[in-house]
Coordinates of C-alpha atoms and ligand atoms in Angstrom, one line a residue:
X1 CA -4.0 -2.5 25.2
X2 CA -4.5 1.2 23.1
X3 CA -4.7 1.6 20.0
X4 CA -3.8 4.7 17.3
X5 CA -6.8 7.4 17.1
X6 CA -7.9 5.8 13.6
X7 CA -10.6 3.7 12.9
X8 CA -10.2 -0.1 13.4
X9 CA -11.6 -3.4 13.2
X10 CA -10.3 -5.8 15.0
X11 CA -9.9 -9.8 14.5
X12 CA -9.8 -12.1 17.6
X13 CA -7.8 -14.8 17.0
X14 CA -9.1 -18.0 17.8
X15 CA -6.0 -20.1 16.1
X16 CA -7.0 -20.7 12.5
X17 CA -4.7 -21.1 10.1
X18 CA -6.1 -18.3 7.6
X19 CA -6.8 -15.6 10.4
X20 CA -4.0 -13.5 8.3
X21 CA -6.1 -13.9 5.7
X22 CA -9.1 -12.2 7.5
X23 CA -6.9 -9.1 8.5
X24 CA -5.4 -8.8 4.4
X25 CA -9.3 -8.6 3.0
X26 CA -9.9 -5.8 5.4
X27 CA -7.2 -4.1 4.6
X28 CA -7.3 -4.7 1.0
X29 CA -10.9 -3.2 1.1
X30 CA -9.3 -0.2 2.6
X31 CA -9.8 -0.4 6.7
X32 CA -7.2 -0.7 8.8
X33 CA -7.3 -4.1 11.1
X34 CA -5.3 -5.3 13.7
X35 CA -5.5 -9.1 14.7
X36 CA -5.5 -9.5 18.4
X37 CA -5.5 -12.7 20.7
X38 CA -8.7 -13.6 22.8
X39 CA -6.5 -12.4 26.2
X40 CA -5.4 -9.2 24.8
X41 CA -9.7 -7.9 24.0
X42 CA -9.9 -8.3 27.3
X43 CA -6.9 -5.7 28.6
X44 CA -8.6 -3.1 26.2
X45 CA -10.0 0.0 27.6
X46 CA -11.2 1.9 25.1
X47 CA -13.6 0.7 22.0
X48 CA -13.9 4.5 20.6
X49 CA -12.2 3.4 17.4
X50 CA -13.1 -0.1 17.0
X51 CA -16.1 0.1 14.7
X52 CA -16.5 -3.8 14.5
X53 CA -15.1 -7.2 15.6
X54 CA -14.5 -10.4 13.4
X55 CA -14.3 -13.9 15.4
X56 CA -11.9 -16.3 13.4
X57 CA -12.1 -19.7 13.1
X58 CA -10.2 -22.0 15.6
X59 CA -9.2 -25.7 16.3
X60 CA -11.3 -25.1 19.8
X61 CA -14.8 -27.0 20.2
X62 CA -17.9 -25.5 22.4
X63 CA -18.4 -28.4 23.0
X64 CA -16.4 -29.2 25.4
X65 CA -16.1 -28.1 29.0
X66 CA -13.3 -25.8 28.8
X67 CA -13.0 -23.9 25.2
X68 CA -11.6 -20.1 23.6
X69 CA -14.0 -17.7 24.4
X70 CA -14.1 -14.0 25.0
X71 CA -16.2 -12.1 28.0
X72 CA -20.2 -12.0 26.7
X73 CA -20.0 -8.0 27.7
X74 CA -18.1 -7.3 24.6
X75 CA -20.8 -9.2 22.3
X76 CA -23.5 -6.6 24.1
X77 CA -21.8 -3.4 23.1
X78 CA -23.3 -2.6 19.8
X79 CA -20.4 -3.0 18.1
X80 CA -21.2 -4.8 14.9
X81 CA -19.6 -8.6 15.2
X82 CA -19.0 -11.4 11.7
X83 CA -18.4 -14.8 13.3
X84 CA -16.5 -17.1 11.2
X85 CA -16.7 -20.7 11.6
X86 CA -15.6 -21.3 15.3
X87 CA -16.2 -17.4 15.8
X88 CA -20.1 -18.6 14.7
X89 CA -20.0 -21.6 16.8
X90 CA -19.4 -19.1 19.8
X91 CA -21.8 -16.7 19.2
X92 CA -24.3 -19.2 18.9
X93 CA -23.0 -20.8 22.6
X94 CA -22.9 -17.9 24.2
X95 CA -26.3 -16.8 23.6
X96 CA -28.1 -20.1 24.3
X97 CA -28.1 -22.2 20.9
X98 CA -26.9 -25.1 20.7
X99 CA -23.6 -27.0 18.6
X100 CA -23.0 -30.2 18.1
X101 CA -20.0 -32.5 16.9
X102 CA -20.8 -35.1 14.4
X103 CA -19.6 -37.1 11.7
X104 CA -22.6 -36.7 9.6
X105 CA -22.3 -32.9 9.9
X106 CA -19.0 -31.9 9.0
X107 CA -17.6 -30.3 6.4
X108 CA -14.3 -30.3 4.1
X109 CA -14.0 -28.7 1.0
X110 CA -16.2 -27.1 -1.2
X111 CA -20.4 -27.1 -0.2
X112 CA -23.3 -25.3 -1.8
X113 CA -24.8 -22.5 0.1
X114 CA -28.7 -21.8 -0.3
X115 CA -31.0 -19.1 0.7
X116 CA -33.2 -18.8 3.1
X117 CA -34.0 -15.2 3.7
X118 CA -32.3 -12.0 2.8
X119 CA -30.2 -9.9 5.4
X120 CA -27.7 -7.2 4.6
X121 CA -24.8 -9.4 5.0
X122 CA -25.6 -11.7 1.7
X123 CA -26.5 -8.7 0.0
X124 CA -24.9 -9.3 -4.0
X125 CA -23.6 -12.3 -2.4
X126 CA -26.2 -15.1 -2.3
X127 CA -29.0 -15.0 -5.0
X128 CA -29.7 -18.9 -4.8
X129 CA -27.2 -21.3 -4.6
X130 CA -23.5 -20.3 -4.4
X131 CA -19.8 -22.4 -3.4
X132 CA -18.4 -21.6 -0.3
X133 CA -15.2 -23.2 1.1
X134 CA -16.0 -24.9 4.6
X135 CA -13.9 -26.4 7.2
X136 CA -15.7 -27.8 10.4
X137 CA -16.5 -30.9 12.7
X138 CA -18.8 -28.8 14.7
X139 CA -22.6 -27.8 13.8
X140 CA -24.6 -24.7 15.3
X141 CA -28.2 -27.3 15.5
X142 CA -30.4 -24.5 17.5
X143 CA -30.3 -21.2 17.0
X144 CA -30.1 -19.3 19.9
X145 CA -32.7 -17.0 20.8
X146 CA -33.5 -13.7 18.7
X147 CA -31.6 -15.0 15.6
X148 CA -32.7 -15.7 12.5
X149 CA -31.4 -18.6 10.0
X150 CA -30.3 -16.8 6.5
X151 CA -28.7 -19.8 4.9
X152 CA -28.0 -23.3 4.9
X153 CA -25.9 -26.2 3.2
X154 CA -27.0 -30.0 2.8
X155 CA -25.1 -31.2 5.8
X156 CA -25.7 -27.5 8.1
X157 CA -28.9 -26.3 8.8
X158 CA -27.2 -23.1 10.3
X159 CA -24.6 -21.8 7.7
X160 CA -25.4 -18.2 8.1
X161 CA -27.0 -16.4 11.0
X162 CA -27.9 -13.0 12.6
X163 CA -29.8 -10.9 15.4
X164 CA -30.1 -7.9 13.3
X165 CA -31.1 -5.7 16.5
X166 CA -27.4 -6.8 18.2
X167 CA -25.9 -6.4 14.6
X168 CA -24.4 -10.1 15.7
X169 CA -23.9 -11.8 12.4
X170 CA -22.1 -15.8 12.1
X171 CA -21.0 -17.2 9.1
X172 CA -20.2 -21.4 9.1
X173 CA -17.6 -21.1 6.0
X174 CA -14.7 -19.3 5.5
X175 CA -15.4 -16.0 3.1
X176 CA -11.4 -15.0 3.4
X177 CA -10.3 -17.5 1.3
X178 CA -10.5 -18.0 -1.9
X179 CA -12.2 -20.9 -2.9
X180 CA -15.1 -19.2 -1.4
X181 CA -16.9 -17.4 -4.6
X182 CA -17.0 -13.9 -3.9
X183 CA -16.4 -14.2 -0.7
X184 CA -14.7 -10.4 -0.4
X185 CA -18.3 -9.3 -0.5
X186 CA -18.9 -10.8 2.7
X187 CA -16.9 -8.7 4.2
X188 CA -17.8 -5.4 1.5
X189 CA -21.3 -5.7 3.1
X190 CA -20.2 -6.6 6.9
X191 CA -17.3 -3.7 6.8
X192 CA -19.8 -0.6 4.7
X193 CA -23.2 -1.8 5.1
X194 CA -23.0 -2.6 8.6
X195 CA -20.6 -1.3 10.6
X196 CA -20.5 1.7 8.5
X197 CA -16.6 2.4 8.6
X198 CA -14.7 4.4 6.5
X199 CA -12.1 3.5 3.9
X200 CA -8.9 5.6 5.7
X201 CA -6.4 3.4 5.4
X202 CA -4.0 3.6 2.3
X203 CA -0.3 2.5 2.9
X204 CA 0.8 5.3 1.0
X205 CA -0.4 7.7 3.1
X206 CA 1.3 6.2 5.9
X207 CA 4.6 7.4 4.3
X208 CA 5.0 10.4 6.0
X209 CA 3.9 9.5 9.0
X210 CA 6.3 6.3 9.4
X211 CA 9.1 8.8 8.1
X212 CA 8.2 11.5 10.8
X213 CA 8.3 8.6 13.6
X214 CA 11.2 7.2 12.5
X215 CA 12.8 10.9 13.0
X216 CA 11.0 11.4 16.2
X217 CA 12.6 7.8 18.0
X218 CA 16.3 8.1 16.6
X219 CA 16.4 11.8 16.4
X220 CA 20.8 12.5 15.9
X221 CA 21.4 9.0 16.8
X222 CA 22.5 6.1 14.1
X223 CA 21.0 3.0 13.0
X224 CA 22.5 0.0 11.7
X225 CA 20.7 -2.1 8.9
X226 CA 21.5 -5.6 7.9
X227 CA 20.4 -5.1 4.0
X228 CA 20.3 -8.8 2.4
X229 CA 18.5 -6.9 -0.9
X230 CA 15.4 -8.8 0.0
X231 CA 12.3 -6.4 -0.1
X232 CA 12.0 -6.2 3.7
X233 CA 15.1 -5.0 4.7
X234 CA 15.4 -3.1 1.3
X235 CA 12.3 -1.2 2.1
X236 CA 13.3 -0.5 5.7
X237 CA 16.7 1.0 4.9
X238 CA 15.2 3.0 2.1
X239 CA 12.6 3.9 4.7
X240 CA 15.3 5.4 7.3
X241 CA 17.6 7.2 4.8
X242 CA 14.7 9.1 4.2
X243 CA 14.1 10.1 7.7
X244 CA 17.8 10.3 9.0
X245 CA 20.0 10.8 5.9
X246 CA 23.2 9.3 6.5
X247 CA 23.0 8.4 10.0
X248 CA 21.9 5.2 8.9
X249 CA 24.8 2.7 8.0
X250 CA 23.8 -0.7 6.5
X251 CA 25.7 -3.8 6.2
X252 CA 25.9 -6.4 3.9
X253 CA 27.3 -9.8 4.2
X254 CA 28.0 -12.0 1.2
X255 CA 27.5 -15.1 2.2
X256 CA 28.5 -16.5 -1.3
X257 CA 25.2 -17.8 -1.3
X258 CA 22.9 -15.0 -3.1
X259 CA 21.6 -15.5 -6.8
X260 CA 24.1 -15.0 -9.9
X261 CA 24.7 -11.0 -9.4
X262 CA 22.7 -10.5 -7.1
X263 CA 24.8 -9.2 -4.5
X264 CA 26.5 -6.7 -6.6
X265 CA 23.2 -5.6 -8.2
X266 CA 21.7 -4.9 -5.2
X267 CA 25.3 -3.0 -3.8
X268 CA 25.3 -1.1 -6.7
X269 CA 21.4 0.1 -6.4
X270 CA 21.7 1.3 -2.9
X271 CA 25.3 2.6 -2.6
X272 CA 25.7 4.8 -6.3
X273 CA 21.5 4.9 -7.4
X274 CA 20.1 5.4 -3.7
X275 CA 23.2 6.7 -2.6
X276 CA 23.1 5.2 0.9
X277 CA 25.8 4.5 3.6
X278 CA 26.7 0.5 2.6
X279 CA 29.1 -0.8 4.1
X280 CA 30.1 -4.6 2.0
X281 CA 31.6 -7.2 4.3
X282 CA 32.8 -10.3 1.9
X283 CA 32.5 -13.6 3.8
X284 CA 32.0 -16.4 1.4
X285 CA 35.2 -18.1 2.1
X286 CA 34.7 -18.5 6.0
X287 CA 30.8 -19.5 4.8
X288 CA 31.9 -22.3 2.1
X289 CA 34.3 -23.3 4.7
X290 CA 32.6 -23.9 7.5
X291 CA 29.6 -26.0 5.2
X292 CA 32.4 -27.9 3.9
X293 CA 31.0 -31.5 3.9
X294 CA 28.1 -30.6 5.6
X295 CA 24.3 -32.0 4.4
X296 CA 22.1 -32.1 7.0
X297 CA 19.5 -29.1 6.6
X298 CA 19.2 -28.4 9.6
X299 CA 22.4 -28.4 10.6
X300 CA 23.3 -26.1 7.3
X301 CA 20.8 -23.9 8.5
X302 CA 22.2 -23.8 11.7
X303 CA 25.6 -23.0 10.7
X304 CA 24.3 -20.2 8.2
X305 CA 22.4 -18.1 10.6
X306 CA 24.8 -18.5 13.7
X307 CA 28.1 -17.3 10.9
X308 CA 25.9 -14.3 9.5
X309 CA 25.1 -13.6 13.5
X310 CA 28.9 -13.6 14.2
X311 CA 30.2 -11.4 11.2
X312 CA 27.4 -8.7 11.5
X313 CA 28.0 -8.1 15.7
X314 CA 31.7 -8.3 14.8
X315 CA 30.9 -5.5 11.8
X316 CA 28.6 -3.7 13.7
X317 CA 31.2 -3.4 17.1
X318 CA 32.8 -0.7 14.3
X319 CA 30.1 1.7 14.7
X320 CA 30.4 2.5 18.5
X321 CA 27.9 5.0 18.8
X322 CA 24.5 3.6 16.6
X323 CA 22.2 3.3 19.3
X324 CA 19.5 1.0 17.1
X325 CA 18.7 -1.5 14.7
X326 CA 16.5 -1.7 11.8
X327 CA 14.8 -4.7 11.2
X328 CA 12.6 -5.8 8.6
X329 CA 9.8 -7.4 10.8
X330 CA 6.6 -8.0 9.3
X331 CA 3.1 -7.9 10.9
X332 CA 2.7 -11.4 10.1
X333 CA 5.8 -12.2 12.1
X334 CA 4.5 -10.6 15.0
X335 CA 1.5 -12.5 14.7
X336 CA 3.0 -16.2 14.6
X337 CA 5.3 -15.0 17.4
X338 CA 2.3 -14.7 20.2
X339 CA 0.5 -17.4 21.1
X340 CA -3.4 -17.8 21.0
X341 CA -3.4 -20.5 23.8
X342 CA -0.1 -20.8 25.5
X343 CA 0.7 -23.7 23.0
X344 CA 3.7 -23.8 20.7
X345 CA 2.7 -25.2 17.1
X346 CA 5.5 -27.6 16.1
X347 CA 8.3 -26.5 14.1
X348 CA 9.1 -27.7 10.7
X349 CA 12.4 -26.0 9.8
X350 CA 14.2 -23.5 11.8
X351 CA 13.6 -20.1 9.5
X352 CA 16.5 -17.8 9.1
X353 CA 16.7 -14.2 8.2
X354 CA 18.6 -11.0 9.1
X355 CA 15.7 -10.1 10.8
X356 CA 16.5 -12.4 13.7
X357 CA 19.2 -11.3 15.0
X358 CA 20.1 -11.9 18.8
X359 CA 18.9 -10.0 21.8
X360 CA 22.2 -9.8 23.6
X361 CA 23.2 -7.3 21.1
X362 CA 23.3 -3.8 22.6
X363 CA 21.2 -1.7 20.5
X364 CA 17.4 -0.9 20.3
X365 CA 14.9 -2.2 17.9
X366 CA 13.7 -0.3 15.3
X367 CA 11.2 -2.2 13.3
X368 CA 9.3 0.5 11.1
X369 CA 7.3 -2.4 8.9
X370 CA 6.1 -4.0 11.6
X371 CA 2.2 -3.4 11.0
X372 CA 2.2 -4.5 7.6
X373 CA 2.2 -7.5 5.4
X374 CA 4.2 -8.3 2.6
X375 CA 2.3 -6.9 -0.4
X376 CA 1.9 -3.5 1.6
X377 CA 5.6 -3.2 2.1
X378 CA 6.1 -3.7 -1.7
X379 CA 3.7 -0.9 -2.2
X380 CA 5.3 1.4 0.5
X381 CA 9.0 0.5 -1.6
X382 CA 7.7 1.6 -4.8
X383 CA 5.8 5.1 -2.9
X384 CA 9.5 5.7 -1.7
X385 CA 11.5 5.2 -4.7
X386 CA 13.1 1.5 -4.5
X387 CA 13.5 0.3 -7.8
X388 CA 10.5 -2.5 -9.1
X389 CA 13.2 -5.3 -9.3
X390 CA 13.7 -5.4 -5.5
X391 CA 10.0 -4.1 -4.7
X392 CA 8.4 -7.3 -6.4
X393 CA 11.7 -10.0 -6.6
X394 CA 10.0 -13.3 -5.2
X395 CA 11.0 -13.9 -1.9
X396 CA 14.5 -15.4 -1.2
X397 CA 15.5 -17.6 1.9
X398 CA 17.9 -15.8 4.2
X399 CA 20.1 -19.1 4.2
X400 CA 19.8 -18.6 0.1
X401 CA 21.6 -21.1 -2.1
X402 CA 22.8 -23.2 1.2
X403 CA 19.3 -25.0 1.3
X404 CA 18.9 -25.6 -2.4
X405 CA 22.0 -27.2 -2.5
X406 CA 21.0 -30.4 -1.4
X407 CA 23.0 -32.3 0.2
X408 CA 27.0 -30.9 0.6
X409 CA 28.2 -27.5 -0.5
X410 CA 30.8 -26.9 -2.7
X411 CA 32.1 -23.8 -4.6
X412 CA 31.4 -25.7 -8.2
X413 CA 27.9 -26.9 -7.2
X414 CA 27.1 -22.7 -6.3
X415 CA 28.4 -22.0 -9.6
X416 CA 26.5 -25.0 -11.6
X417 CA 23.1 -23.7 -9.6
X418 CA 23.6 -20.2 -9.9
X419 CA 23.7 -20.5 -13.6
X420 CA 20.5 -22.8 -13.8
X421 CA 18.6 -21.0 -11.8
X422 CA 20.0 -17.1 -13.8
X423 CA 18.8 -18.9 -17.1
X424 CA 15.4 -19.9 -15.3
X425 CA 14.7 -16.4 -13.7
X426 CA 15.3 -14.5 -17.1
X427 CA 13.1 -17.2 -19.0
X428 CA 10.3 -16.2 -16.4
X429 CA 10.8 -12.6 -16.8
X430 CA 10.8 -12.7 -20.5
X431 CA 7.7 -14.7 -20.7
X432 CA 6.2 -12.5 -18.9
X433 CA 5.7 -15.3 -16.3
X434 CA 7.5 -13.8 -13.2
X435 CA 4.8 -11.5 -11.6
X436 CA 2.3 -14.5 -12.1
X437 CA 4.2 -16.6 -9.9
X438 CA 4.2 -16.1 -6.2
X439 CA 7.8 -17.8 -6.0
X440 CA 10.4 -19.6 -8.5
X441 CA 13.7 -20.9 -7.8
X442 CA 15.9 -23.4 -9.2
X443 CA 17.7 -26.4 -7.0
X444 CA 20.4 -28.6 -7.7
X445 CA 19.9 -32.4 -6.1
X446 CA 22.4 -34.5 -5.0
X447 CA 21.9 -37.4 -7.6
X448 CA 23.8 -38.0 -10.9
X449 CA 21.9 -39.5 -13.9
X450 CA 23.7 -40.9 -17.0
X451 CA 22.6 -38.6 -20.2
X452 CA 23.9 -38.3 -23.6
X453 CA 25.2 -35.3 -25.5
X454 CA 26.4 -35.5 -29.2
X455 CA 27.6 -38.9 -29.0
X456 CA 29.4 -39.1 -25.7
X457 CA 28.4 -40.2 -22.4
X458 CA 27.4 -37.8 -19.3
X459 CA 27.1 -38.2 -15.6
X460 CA 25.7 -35.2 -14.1
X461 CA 23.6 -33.8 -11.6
X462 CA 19.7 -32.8 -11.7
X463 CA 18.5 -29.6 -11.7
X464 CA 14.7 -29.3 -9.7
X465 CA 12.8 -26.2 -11.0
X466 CA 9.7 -25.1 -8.5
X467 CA 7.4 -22.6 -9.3
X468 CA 4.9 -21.9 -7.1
X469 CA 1.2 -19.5 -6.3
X470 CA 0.5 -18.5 -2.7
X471 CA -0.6 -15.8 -1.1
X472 CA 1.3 -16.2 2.1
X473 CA 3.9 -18.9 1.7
X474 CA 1.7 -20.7 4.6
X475 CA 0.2 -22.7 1.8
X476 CA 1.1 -23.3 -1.8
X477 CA 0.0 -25.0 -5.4
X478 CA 2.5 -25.1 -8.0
X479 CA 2.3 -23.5 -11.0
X480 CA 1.1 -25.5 -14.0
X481 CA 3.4 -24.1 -16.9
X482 CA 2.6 -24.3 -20.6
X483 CA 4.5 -26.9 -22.1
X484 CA 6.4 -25.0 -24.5
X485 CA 8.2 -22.6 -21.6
X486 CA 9.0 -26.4 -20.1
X487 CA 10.5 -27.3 -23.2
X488 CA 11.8 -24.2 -23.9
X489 CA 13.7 -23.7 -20.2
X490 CA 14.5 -27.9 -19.8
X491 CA 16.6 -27.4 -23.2
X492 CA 18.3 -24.6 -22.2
X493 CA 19.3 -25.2 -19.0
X494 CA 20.7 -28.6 -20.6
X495 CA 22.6 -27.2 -22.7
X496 CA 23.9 -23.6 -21.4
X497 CA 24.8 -25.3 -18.2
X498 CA 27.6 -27.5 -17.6
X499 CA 27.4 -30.0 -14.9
X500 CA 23.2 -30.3 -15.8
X501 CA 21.9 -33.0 -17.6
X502 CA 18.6 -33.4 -16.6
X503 CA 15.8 -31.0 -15.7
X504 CA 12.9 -32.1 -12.9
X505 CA 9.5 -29.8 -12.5
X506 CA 8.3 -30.1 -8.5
X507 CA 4.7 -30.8 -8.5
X508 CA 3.7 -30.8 -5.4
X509 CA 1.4 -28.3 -3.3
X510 CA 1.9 -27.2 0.3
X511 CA 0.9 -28.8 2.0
X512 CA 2.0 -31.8 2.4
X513 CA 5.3 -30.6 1.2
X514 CA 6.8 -27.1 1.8
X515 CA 8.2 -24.7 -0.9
X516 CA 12.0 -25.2 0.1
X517 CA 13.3 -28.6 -0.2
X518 CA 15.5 -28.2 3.0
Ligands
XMP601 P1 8.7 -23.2 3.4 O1 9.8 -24.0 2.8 O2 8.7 -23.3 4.9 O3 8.9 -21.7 3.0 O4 7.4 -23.7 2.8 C1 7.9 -20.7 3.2 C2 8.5 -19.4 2.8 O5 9.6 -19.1 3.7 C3 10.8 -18.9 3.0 N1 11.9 -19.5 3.9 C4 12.7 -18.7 4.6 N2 12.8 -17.3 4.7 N3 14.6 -17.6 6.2 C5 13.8 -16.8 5.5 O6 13.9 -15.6 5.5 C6 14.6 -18.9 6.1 O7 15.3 -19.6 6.8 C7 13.6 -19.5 5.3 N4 13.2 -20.8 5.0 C8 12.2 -20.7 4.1 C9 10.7 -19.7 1.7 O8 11.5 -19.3 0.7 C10 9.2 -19.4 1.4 O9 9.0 -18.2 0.8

């Protein structure tokens, strides 16, 4: 494993679900990171660059037998090392404390963290008392030898703990997210105070340098770019133009599916405002067709991605000589895609974007966006020029309307939903609501209600409206609107939208639900 000649720190990932998180305050704080499995620290040969190492937390136990660990060696190499929850629970095993699991112990939720003594780590962090967010069975109960205690909670003795001479530092809660107060300090003090790295990385210096790569791996060839207006595959094709002009063709498929004008918004933007190579492939008749009576998601799903497949190999057979393929992969795709332990975690809905397209195709990858996450693609679109209505649109799912249609597809249901959700949209925007709200859509469910309007009698379908915050999209709270934008958007919908004659708000948080409804 090698790594660029910058400077780096690097996250082992020990499972947790909010290791991404750990990589995004890093970066945020201006250090490049790079989140790498237990297995892979050990192929790597040379530490030059790494100028510290952050254990995450983990579903593992040292407690048992077997357990996650990495090679002691690297622990002894003077490189500076935060362990986080589990990543704590190591260091302590590893130099002779001791952990134990226990009911009385644990912790869920919010504790209070108090001092003990003062250490650089805490430093404008922990005065007294503060809330941190914890999330452990396990207890360090002994420290190991040559550590020191810093701070504790009611229920662990052990929150905080450090071997200054080692620079070995172990935190019990979780300082990425949130809920812990401050917690970004944490990582200020770990990151500048102790491993003493510099703040090099800035995604809009990276500009030029993905640009000149880009130039260096296609060189006279062409690329071909699915473009669904998304930013991902937005910022990508923008991305290429720039390095190869118009050697780079993209395609678009209208699936039929896409928001009210959407499609041709988006066309118009990169073919006559960016001036790129689009090539528009109108599908929605074979798509409508082949969902006809179809209302099982997954199956909707199914038939979505394998049709879009179909039409862009068959489009892209046209270009004979385009050696590659842009795709809009994301670090944190490349992160769920390897596994920490060899285990698979279970699937809840089979995701679909022009992004995954098939292997069997003949071209090579080209995946330019592949180290960042989402918010540092939408600053690399603005750097380049996209336009801030595709730079910082909410996310849309690649099987679009299809899976907030509940229930069977027709072309009237699109049209009902597409107008709900147009009226909904704008309302945000206006409000000035939009960029508050990590993602907002509108859905049309497959029940009828009986209403009234004027003095007749209506039977029509209910419109769900979700508006959610995240940081991810791995977990979710939805938004809690005023109630005069409720009454405001539930009126108009009502009444600007025939077919509608009832408006729902989706309260619930992911999890236990998830942000689509199919
Ligand atoms: P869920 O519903 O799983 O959604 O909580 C999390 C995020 O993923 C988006 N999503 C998709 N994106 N293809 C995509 O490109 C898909 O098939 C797909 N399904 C869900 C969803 O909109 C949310 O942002």
């Amino acid at each position: 494993m090698q790594f660029q000649k910058r400077e780096i720190i690097i996250i082992v990932d020990f499972g947790s679900q909010v290791t991404k998180l750990i990589a995004r305050r890093v970066r945020d704080l201006g250090v490049y990171s790079e989140i790498i499995t237990p297995g892979e620290i050990r192929k790597i040969k040379n530490f030059d660059m790494i100028k510290g190492i952050i254990l995450s937390g983990g579903p593992s136990t040292v407690t048992k037998q077997k357990f996650q660990t990495i090679p002691k060696k690297i622990l002894l190499m003077k490189i500076p090392i935060l362990g986080i929850c589990y990543g704590l629970q190591l260091i302590a095993k590893l130099f002779g404390g001791k952990i134990r699991s226990s009911k009385k112990r644990r912790e869920f939720g919010r504790s209070f963290l108090y001092k003990k003594r003062n250490s650089t780590l805490i430093k404008n962090f922990l005065k007294n008392k503060k809330t941190v967010w914890m999330s452990h069975e396990d207890a360090v109960i002994k420290l190991p030898k040559n550590f020191k205690n810093i701070a504790f909670t009611k229920n662990s003795n052990l929150t905080i703990i450090e071997n200054i001479k080692r620079k070995i530092y172990g935190v019990q809660f979780h300082p990425e997210v949130t809920h812990t107060e401050n917690g970004i300090q944490i990582f200020k003090n770990f990151l500048f105070s102790i491993c003493k790295v510099r703040k090099t990385w800035n995604i809009k210096s990276q500009k030029k340098i993905l640009i000149r790569n880009i130039k260096k791996i296609v060189k006279k060839d062409k690329v071909i770019c699915a473009l669904s207006g998304g930013v991902d595959s937005s910022v990508v094709a923008l991305l290429i133009s720039k390095a190869i002009k118009k050697n780079l063709i993209c395609i678009m498929v209208d699936t039929g599916l896409m928001r009210k004008n959407e499609f041709q918004y988006t066309y118009k933007i990169f073919k006559n405002k960016l001036k790129l190579n689009v090539k528009l492939v109108n599908s929605k008749n074979l798509f409508i067709k082949k969902l006809k009576g179809i209302s099982d998601p997954e199956k909707k799903r199914k038939i979505i991605g394998k049709l879009f497949i179909k039409i862009f190999e068959k489009e892209s057979q046209k270009y004979k000589n385009a050696k590659f393929l842009a795709q809009g992969t994301l670090y944190p795709d490349i992160i769920e895609s390897r596994s920490i332990s060899g285990s698979k975690t279970a699937k809840i809905k089979s995701h679909h974007n022009v992004g995954g397209l098939p292997k069997k195709m003949k071209f090579k990858l080209l995946e330019p966006l592949k180290e960042f996450f989402k918010d540092e693609v939408r600053v690399l679109g603005s750097s380049i020029g996209l336009p801030k209505e595709i730079c910082f649109k909410h996310p849309f799912p690649g099987p679009g309307l299809g899976i907030r249609i509940l229930g069977n597809i027709t072309k009237d249901k699109i049209k009902i939903l597409q107008e709900a959700d147009f009226i909904y949209i704008n309302e945000l925007i206006k409000n000035n609501l939009y960029n508050k709200i990590w993602q907002a859509y509108a859905a049309l469910l497959p029940i009828k209600t009986v209403g009234v309007m004027g003095d007749s009698r209506t039977y029509e379908y209910t419109c769900l409206l979700r508006a959610v915050t995240s940081e991810d999209g791995m977990t979710a709270d939805y938004y809690n609107f005023p109630k005069d934008f409720m009454d405001k958007i539930s009126n108009k919908i009502i009444n600007k939208v025939k077919g509608i004659n009832r408006v729902v708000y989706d309260i619930s948080s992911k999890p236990p639900s998830t942000i689509e409804l199919e």
